[in-house]
Amino acid sequence: MNQNEYNPSNIEKKWQEYWQENNIYKVENNVEGKENFYTLSEFSYPSGNLHVGHWYAFAVPDIYARFKRMSGYNVLYPMGFDSFGLPAENAAIKRGLDPRKWTYENMDYMKGQLKNMGASFDWDRTLATSDPEYYKWTQWMFTQFYANDLVKRSVTKTNWCESCKTVLANEQVTAGECERCGNEVIQKDMAQWMLKITEFADELHDDLDTLDWDHSIKQAQREWIGRKEGSLIPFTLSSGIKINVFTTRADTLFGATYVVFAPEHAMVQDLKSQITNWDEVESYIKEVEKKSDLDRQQSKEKTGVQLQGIEAVNPANGKSVSVWIADYVLAHFGTGAVMAVPAHDERDAEFAIKYDLPFKFVVLPSAGEIGSSRPLITSGENAFILSAGTTEKKGSQEQINAEWNAMYDLLGTHADGILPAGKRFCCNLEGKVINSSQECNVKTSEEARLLITNNVGGEITKTYRLRDWGISRQRYWGTPIPIVYDPEGHAHIVPDEHLPWILPDDVDFTPDGTAPLARSQELLERTEKIFGKGWTPEVDTMDTFVDSSWYFYRYLDNKNEAEFASAASMKSWIPVDMYFGGAEHTTMHLLYSRFWIKALHKLGLVPHNEPYKGRLNRGLILGPDGAKMSKSKGNVIDPDHVVSHVGSDSVRMYLAFIGPFNEPGNYPWDPNGVVGIRRFLDRVWRLQKKVTTSKSVIQGNNLDKTIKKVGEDIERLKLNTAISSMMIFINEAEKSLSITQLHYNKFLRLLAPFAPHITEELWMQSHQTSVHLEPWPDYDELFITSEIKTLPIQINGKVRGQIVVEEGESNKELQVRVVGMLEVQKWTEGKAIKKFIHVPNKIINLVVV
Ligand code: ANZ
């Protein structure tokens, strides 16, 4: 027995070295008789120190990986670095260092810190996306996509960060600001390499159904993809040209009272000679150019200018309507042109009130009809009203009802549905078509959509919010895009034999808005030497989301020089069984990566078309004051510091205890909480003194119950309650006179995934091999079933049946179950239950009359 007090600093390093020397965590791609289980945590940027967030991201899933390993699976839990990209480069620029040196030094340092975590990573499989042997494959995949028409070059409006001097993807812009540095993002025209993610929009949308992910994550991706089913409706302009508008509500076409173009719509320039207020129009276009799409969608007050001299004909009724440009219509959604229906679309209503445009009411909510009973608007959320002449919305059900009643009467007297000024109502509910054509009136919205679309020569179609993925970045520290240009300026792919297409060294990487690679003499010379005089290299590098789209394949076979991963290794491990990551990646990395794998799959390069079977978004660890940790607030917890005080095991375990890992909430760090866990481990240590070889006084079933509960909780990632159960067990054990070696050892196995060092130390006192190679302890169901009782059910004094009752089941739940039983219903049908009495562990009594 180890008589000393528990002192983590004496044991943790020792066991970490032992594990490494003895290759305890080495993983083979296949192990006879074991099923594979791939646990993955999003890898990190090597931008400096490990912070508490990294511990939460890596040490807590390690508990799960270890549990799975002990449960008999061959578990892969790898770790690497997303080592290209802005954070490293910006930090390097700030300190005047070479990003490569800086990044690689950080990685070495962080590897050391990661080892202190005591995680079960197989370091032999590690990778860094900035290693040429890694990015060779990133480039190779890009060339495969290029050869198969999944890459295009186009000039597009891009989000530009003036501070980072680079283009950002939409996903990297938060509320109009650069996600990395917080600077305001402006719009800039740039030629970009784009990946055709939109070709996979339907698959990305529909295949979500096959994934075992939380509903909210799937929903966020669906919204990001933004698939809308609708119609293209042709409007004829006074110039004779037909333009299509995209609408999801073709049933409201008879209510379209004006047409709006996005200010950037090409048609506006084409109409220049006919527009009589061109100066006004032009200056408005310039004004809107400065705003991002997001600003335009969110702006409180809609703005616009009428195109004077231009009219459009509504194809449903042949009526001429005015034509406008307005900021609320976006260039890249649908066709960039809208039929405006103020009486049924909120955005149009606000605009129409402001510019005094007509409202025509053409869909009666619910199934009612004018003249018969008055339909009720019951959904306060979907229906809303605009007070006479203002855009103030009235939300309460009563207000809506009152206004609707007045409206309804009005509709009776305005058979054409045109609403007089001061009495304007907007309702976006579907229902029955009115005030339209003979053929369409009384049809449901759904029927009318098809009918009206067909009648006017329109077309049923789908549109998406998702845009193609621009991957060009004018930065140094990234994967070079393997493209060269011939003297005529045509692009060519760099052939396989020249991959990796090495990132040059002779570059002044200080950002000035042009790509740093353009300043490399070596790159230019290399290009001319290989391809010929006058050839030039592409000088942009790739967005780092490209690097991270496929990294989990390389872990499988990271030394393979001939392939990015062998087919056999992919078959063994993909799809990833459980992927842990941050909620912020729901619509970025997670969607890009799904696309990347679908594209590889389409080309026959990988066997699966979905990479991640399970996904869990983790929560956020806040500072002790409940605010986000930040240097300026002085509330940052340094894990190294805490580890030096309480040990790595306590930190790991505390983070698992801080909240339910399966529910991504915000959890403030509680310094007393860590100390509490440390005390718990002290008690586990001291319990050694009670270990005896003779018969235990502690009840066997307490341990069995704990084993069952802890296993079930880890499986569901409710690690906090798993720890509570172990605490209860230790309380009990401390109360008893002794605990057998057998029971103590079983408990150590239970604790091993949470606290790998202390359990190893205690285990090795009586064993020759690591506790981490042991199986998960089994429990005896016999002992546990004692808490489940079968009780007789008595109805009016006679036993009529029986029911299995679990300890802790509430009386309410029990009553529902009892009353629902067939045998019981036989005796209670048509009668009232007057009393329901549950005498725990004895009987259930019903009195019916
Ligand atoms: C007429 C209409 C009537 C519409 C109605 C809706 C309700 P949501 O509504 O978000 O699902 N739209 C089409 N292209 C647009 C563009 N480029 N910029 C801004 N808005 C655009 O998206 C579909 C609706 O968004 C379309 O259906 C169109 O307005 C508008 F009672 O057409 B709707």
mmCIF file of N, CA and C in Angstrom, residues 43 82 129 134-135 137-139 141-142 145 172 193 195 469-473 479 481 541-551 589 592-593 595-596:
data_model
loop_
_atom_site.group_PDB
_atom_site.id
_atom_site.type_symbol
_atom_site.label_atom_id
_atom_site.label_comp_id
_atom_site.label_asym_id
_atom_site.label_seq_id
_atom_site.Cartn_x
_atom_site.Cartn_y
_atom_site.Cartn_z
ATOM 1 N N PHE A 43 -9.470 19.511 -34.277
ATOM 2 C CA PHE A 43 -8.102 19.866 -33.901
ATOM 3 C C PHE A 43 -7.964 21.379 -33.788
ATOM 4 N N ASP A 82 -4.312 22.235 -36.982
ATOM 5 C CA ASP A 82 -4.816 22.991 -38.128
ATOM 6 C C ASP A 82 -3.873 24.188 -38.250
ATOM 7 N N THR A 129 -1.467 20.470 -40.778
ATOM 8 C CA THR A 129 -1.930 20.752 -42.147
ATOM 9 C C THR A 129 -0.910 21.577 -42.928
ATOM 10 N N TYR A 134 1.313 16.708 -45.835
ATOM 11 C CA TYR A 134 -0.142 16.817 -45.690
ATOM 12 C C TYR A 134 -0.721 17.637 -46.850
ATOM 13 N N TYR A 135 -0.179 18.834 -47.060
ATOM 14 C CA TYR A 135 -0.865 19.696 -48.042
ATOM 15 C C TYR A 135 -0.689 19.218 -49.469
ATOM 16 N N TRP A 137 -1.636 16.444 -50.333
ATOM 17 C CA TRP A 137 -2.909 15.767 -50.604
ATOM 18 C C TRP A 137 -4.070 16.748 -50.695
ATOM 19 N N THR A 138 -3.987 17.839 -49.946
ATOM 20 C CA THR A 138 -5.004 18.889 -50.077
ATOM 21 C C THR A 138 -4.966 19.400 -51.521
ATOM 22 N N GLN A 139 -3.741 19.623 -51.999
ATOM 23 C CA GLN A 139 -3.585 20.120 -53.379
ATOM 24 C C GLN A 139 -4.028 19.069 -54.397
ATOM 25 N N MET A 141 -6.273 16.740 -54.054
ATOM 26 C CA MET A 141 -7.742 16.678 -54.087
ATOM 27 C C MET A 141 -8.300 17.857 -54.882
ATOM 28 N N PHE A 142 -7.693 19.020 -54.672
ATOM 29 C CA PHE A 142 -8.134 20.194 -55.430
ATOM 30 C C PHE A 142 -7.970 19.945 -56.937
ATOM 31 N N PHE A 145 -10.696 17.783 -58.169
ATOM 32 C CA PHE A 145 -11.951 18.538 -58.307
ATOM 33 C C PHE A 145 -11.894 19.395 -59.573
ATOM 34 N N GLN A 172 -17.431 33.571 -42.258
ATOM 35 C CA GLN A 172 -16.407 34.170 -41.402
ATOM 36 C C GLN A 172 -16.732 35.624 -41.068
ATOM 37 N N TRP A 193 -10.990 31.634 -56.930
ATOM 38 C CA TRP A 193 -11.244 30.222 -57.195
ATOM 39 C C TRP A 193 -12.384 29.787 -56.294
ATOM 40 N N LEU A 195 -15.193 26.635 -55.184
ATOM 41 C CA LEU A 195 -15.579 25.221 -55.215
ATOM 42 C C LEU A 195 -17.103 25.169 -55.333
ATOM 43 N N TRP A 469 -18.274 28.191 -52.834
ATOM 44 C CA TRP A 469 -17.290 28.455 -51.771
ATOM 45 C C TRP A 469 -16.026 29.072 -52.370
ATOM 46 N N GLY A 470 -15.852 30.354 -52.115
ATOM 47 C CA GLY A 470 -14.644 31.038 -52.589
ATOM 48 C C GLY A 470 -13.484 30.704 -51.667
ATOM 49 N N ILE A 471 -12.430 30.130 -52.234
ATOM 50 C CA ILE A 471 -11.350 29.657 -51.359
ATOM 51 C C ILE A 471 -10.049 30.459 -51.500
ATOM 52 N N SER A 472 -10.030 31.480 -52.367
ATOM 53 C CA SER A 472 -8.781 32.240 -52.564
ATOM 54 C C SER A 472 -8.544 33.209 -51.413
ATOM 55 N N ARG A 473 -7.342 33.185 -50.912
ATOM 56 C CA ARG A 473 -6.971 34.129 -49.855
ATOM 57 C C ARG A 473 -5.648 34.800 -50.231
ATOM 58 N N THR A 479 -2.125 26.856 -47.822
ATOM 59 C CA THR A 479 -1.772 25.902 -48.873
ATOM 60 C C THR A 479 -1.749 26.619 -50.224
ATOM 61 N N ILE A 481 -2.334 27.384 -53.945
ATOM 62 C CA ILE A 481 -3.289 26.829 -54.912
ATOM 63 C C ILE A 481 -2.475 26.304 -56.104
ATOM 64 N N THR A 541 -3.430 31.776 -51.720
ATOM 65 C CA THR A 541 -3.398 30.499 -50.993
ATOM 66 C C THR A 541 -4.829 30.114 -50.641
ATOM 67 N N MET A 542 -4.980 28.884 -50.130
ATOM 68 C CA MET A 542 -6.347 28.396 -49.884
ATOM 69 C C MET A 542 -6.848 28.785 -48.490
ATOM 70 N N ASP A 543 -8.135 28.995 -48.411
ATOM 71 C CA ASP A 543 -8.837 29.150 -47.136
ATOM 72 C C ASP A 543 -8.499 27.933 -46.262
ATOM 73 N N THR A 544 -8.266 28.155 -44.981
ATOM 74 C CA THR A 544 -7.896 27.010 -44.114
ATOM 75 C C THR A 544 -9.036 26.025 -43.923
ATOM 76 N N PHE A 545 -10.264 26.452 -44.223
ATOM 77 C CA PHE A 545 -11.358 25.479 -44.109
ATOM 78 C C PHE A 545 -11.191 24.350 -45.126
ATOM 79 N N VAL A 546 -10.365 24.600 -46.146
ATOM 80 C CA VAL A 546 -10.054 23.511 -47.076
ATOM 81 C C VAL A 546 -9.201 22.472 -46.341
ATOM 82 N N ASP A 547 -8.172 22.958 -45.649
ATOM 83 C CA ASP A 547 -7.265 22.038 -44.951
ATOM 84 C C ASP A 547 -8.013 21.131 -43.980
ATOM 85 N N SER A 548 -8.985 21.723 -43.286
ATOM 86 C CA SER A 548 -9.652 20.955 -42.226
ATOM 87 C C SER A 548 -10.831 20.135 -42.751
ATOM 88 N N SER A 549 -11.068 20.199 -44.055
ATOM 89 C CA SER A 549 -12.218 19.458 -44.586
ATOM 90 C C SER A 549 -11.987 17.955 -44.619
ATOM 91 N N TRP A 550 -10.716 17.554 -44.616
ATOM 92 C CA TRP A 550 -10.485 16.114 -44.797
ATOM 93 C C TRP A 550 -9.457 15.543 -43.829
ATOM 94 N N TYR A 551 -8.990 16.314 -42.841
ATOM 95 C CA TYR A 551 -7.857 15.900 -42.001
ATOM 96 C C TYR A 551 -8.061 14.555 -41.311
ATOM 97 N N HIS A 589 -17.136 24.719 -40.932
ATOM 98 C CA HIS A 589 -16.354 23.506 -41.126
ATOM 99 C C HIS A 589 -17.233 22.273 -41.382
ATOM 100 N N TYR A 592 -18.668 22.448 -44.944
ATOM 101 C CA TYR A 592 -17.602 22.322 -45.947
ATOM 102 C C TYR A 592 -17.089 20.890 -46.006
ATOM 103 N N SER A 593 -16.896 20.328 -44.824
ATOM 104 C CA SER A 593 -16.321 19.001 -44.758
ATOM 105 C C SER A 593 -17.279 17.968 -45.350
ATOM 106 N N PHE A 595 -19.388 18.573 -47.676
ATOM 107 C CA PHE A 595 -19.300 18.778 -49.129
ATOM 108 C C PHE A 595 -18.047 18.098 -49.683
ATOM 109 N N TRP A 596 -16.916 18.315 -49.013
ATOM 110 C CA TRP A 596 -15.639 17.798 -49.505
ATOM 111 C C TRP A 596 -15.700 16.276 -49.667
#
